PDB file of C-alpha atoms in Angstrom:
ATOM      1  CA  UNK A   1     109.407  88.507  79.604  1.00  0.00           C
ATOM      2  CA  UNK A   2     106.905  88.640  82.341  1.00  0.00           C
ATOM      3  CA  UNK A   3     103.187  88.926  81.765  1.00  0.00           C
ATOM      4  CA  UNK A   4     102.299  91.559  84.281  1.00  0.00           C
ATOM      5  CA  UNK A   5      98.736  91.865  83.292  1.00  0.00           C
ATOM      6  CA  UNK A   6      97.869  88.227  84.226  1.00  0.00           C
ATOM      7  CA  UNK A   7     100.143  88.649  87.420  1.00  0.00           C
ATOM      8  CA  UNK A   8      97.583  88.874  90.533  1.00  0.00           C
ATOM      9  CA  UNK A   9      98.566  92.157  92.976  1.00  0.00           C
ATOM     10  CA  UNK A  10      99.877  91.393  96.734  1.00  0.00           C
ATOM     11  CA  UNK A  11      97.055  92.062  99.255  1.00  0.00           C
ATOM     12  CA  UNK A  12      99.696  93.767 101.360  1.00  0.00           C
ATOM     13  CA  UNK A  13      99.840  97.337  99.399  1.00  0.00           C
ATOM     14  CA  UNK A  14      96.688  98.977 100.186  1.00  0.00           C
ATOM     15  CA  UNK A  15      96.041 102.580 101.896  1.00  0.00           C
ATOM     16  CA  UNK A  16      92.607 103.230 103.872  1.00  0.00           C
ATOM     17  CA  UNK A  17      90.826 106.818 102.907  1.00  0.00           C
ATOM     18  CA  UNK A  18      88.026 107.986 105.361  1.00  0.00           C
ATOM     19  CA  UNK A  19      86.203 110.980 104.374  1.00  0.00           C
ATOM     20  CA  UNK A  20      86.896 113.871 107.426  1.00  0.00           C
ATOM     21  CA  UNK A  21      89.722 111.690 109.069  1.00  0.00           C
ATOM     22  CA  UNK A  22      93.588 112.282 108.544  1.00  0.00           C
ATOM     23  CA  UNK A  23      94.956 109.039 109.780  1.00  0.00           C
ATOM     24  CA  UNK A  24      93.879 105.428 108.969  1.00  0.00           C
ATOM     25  CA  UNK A  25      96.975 103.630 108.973  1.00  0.00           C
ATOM     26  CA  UNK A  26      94.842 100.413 108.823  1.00  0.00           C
ATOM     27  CA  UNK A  27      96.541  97.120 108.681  1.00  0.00           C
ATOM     28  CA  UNK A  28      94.013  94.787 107.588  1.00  0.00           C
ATOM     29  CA  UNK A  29      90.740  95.306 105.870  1.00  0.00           C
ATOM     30  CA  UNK A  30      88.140  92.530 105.363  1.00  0.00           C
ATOM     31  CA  UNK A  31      85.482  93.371 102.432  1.00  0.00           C
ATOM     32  CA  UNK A  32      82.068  92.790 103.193  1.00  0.00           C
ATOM     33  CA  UNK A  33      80.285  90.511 101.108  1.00  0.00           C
ATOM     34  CA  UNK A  34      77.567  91.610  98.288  1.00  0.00           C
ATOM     35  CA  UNK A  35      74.508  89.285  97.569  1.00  0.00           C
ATOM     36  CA  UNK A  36      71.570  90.030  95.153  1.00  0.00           C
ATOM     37  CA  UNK A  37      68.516  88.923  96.719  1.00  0.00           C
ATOM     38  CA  UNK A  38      65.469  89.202  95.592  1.00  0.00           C
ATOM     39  CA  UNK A  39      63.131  92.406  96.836  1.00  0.00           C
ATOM     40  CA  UNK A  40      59.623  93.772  96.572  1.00  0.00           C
ATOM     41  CA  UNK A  41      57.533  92.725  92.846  1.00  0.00           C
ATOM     42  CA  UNK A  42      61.074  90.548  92.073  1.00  0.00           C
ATOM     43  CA  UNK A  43      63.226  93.495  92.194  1.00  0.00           C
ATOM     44  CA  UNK A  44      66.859  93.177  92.736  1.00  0.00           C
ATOM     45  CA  UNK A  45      68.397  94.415  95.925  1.00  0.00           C
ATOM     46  CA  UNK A  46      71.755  94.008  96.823  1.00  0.00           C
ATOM     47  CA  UNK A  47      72.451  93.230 100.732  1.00  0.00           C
ATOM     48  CA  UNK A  48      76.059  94.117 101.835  1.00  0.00           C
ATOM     49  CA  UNK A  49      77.961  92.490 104.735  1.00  0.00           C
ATOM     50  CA  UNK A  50      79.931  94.655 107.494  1.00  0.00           C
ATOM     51  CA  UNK A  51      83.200  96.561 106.435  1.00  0.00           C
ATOM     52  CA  UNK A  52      86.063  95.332 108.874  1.00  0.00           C
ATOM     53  CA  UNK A  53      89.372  97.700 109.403  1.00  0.00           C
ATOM     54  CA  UNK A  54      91.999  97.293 111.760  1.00  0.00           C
ATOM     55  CA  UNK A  55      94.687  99.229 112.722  1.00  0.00           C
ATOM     56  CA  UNK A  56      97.937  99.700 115.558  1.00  0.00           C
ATOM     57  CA  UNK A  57      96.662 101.742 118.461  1.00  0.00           C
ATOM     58  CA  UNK A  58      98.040 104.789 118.595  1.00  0.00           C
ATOM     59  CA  UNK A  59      97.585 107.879 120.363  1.00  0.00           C
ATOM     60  CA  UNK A  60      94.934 108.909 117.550  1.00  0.00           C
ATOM     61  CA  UNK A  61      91.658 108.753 118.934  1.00  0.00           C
ATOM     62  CA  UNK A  62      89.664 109.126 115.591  1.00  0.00           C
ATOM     63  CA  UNK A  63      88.505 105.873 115.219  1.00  0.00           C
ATOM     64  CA  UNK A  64      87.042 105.760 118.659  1.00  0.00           C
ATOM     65  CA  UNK A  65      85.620 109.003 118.403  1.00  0.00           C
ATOM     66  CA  UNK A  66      83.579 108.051 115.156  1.00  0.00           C
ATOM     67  CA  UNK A  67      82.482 105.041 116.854  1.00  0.00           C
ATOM     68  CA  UNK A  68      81.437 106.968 120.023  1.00  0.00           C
ATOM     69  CA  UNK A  69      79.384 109.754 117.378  1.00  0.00           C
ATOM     70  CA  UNK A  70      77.620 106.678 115.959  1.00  0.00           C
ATOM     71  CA  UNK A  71      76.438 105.343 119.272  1.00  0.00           C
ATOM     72  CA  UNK A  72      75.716 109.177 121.021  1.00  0.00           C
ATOM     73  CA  UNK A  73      74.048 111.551 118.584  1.00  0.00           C
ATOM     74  CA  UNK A  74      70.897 110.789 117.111  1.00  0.00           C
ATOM     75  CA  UNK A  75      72.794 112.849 113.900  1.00  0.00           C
ATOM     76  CA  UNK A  76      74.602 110.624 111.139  1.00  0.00           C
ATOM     77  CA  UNK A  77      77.903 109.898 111.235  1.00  0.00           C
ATOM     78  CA  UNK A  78      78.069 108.304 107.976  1.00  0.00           C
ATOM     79  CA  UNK A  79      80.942 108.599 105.782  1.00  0.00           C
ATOM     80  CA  UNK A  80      82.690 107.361 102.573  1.00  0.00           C
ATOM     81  CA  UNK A  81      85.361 104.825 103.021  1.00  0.00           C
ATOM     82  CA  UNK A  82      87.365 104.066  99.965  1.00  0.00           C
ATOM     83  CA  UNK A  83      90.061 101.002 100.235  1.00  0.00           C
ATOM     84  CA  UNK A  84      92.772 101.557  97.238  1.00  0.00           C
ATOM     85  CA  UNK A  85      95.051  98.731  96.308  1.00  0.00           C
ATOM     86  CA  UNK A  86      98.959 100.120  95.294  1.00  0.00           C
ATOM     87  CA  UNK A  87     101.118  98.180  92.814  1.00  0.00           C
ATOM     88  CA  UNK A  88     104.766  97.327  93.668  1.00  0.00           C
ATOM     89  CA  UNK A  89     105.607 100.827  93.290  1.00  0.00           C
ATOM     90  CA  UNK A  90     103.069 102.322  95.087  1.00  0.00           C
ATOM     91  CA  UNK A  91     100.630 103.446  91.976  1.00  0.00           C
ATOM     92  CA  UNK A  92      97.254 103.243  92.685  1.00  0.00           C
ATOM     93  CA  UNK A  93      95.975 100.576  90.473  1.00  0.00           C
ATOM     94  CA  UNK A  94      92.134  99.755  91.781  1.00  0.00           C
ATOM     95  CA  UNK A  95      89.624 101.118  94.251  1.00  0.00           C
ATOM     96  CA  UNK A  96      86.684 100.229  96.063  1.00  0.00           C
ATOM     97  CA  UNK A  97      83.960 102.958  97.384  1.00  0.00           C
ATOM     98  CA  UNK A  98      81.810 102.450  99.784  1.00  0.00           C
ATOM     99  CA  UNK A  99      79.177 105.097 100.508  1.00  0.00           C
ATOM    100  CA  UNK A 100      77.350 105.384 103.978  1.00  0.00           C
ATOM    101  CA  UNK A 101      79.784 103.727 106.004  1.00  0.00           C
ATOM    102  CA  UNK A 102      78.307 104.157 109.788  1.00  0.00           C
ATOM    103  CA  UNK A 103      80.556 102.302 112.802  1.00  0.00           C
ATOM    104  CA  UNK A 104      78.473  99.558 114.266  1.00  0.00           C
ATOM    105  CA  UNK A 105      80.802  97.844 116.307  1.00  0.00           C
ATOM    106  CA  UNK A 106      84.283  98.674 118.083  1.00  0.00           C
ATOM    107  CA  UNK A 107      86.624  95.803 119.502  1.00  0.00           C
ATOM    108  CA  UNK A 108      90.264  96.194 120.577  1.00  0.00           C
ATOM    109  CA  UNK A 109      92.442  93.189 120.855  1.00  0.00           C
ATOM    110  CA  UNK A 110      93.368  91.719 124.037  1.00  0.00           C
ATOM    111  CA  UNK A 111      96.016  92.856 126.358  1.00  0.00           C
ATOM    112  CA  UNK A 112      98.897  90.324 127.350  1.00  0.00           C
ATOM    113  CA  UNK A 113     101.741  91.482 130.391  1.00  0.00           C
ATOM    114  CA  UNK A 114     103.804  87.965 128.748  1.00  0.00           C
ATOM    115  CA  UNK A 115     103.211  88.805 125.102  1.00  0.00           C
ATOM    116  CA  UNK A 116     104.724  91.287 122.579  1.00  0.00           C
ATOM    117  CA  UNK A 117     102.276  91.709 120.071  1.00  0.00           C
ATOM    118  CA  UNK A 118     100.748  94.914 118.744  1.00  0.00           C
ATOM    119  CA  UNK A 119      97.501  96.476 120.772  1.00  0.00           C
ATOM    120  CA  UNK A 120      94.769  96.885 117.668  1.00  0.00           C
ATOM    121  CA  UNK A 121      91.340  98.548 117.411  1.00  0.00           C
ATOM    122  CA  UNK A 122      88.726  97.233 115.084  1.00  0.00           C
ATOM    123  CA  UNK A 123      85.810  98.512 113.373  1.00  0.00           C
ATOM    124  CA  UNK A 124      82.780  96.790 111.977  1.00  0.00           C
ATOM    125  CA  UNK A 125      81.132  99.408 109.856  1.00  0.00           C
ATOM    126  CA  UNK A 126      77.815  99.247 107.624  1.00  0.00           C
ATOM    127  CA  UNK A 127      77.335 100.268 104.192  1.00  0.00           C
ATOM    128  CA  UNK A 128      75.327 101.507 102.230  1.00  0.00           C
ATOM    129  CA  UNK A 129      76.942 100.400  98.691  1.00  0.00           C
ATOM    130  CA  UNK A 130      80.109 100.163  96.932  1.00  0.00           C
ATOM    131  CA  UNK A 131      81.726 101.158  93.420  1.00  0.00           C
ATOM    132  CA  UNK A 132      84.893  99.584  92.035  1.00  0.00           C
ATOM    133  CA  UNK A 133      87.299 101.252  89.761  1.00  0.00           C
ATOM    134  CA  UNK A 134      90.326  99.013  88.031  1.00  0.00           C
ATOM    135  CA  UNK A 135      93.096 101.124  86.662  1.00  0.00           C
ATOM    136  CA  UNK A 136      96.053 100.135  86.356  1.00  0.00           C
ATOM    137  CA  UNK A 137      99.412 101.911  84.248  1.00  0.00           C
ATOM    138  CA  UNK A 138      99.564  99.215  81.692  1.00  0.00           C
ATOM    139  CA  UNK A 139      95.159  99.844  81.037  1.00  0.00           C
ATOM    140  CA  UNK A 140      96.087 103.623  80.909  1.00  0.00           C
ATOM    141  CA  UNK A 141      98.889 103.092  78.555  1.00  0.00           C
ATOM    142  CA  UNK A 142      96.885 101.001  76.097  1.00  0.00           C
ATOM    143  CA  UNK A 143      94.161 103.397  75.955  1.00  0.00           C
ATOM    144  CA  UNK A 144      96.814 106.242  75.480  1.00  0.00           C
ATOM    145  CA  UNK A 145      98.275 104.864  71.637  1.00  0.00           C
TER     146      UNK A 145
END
């Protein structure tokens, strides 16, 4: 019998959820990294990395449009971003939040008239902090009895 608790998930089941947009469909995401430094009278701060996402072009323009906001209007375009990683079956089984998300750099991959790959957009956002949740059905089940 399999131990699926000690079984580490796939990084290739995950869905993308950005607060006012309707599609994502992001291929790749690359976490930014969290370091405690040390702030004003010894305090704790916590500096975080940039946010990477990356996704097919399509003929959605939201990405670019979010990224054009952030670089035109003196108002905020910050948003939440929330990366959730699916099981096998496609249960959501952990999620990271990351508040204040703000597009600070836009890159699409290189065109190629003698290649066949896929045209992709990338976005380098900011944030402004994160929150993990881990739940999984097996966690939810044991808490259940």
């Amino acid at each position: 019998m399999r131990d699926t608790e000690r079984e580490p998930f796939g990084n290739m089941r995950f869905r993308l959820e950005i607060e006012g947009l309707r599609e994502t469909g992001a291929v790749e995401v690359i976490f930014p990294e969290a370091r405690l430094t040390v702030g004003p009278r010894r305090s704790r701060v916590v500096q975080y990395g940039t946010l990477t996402i990356r996704r097919g072009v399509t003929r959605s323009q939201e990405w670019y449009e979010w990224w054009n906001r952030a670089r035109t209007s003196k108002t905020s375009s910050k948003r939440t971003v929330a990366v959730v990683l699916m099981d096998e079956r496609g249960a959501s089984v952990h999620r990271w939040t990351f508040v204040d998300a703000e597009p600070r750099g836009y890159l699409l991959s290189s065109l190629n008239a003698l290649g066949n790959a896929p045209l992709f957009e990338t976005l380098e956002l900011t944030v402004g902090g994160f929150e993990a949740s881990f739940d999984s059905p097996a966690a939810t089940h044991r808490k259940r009895k």
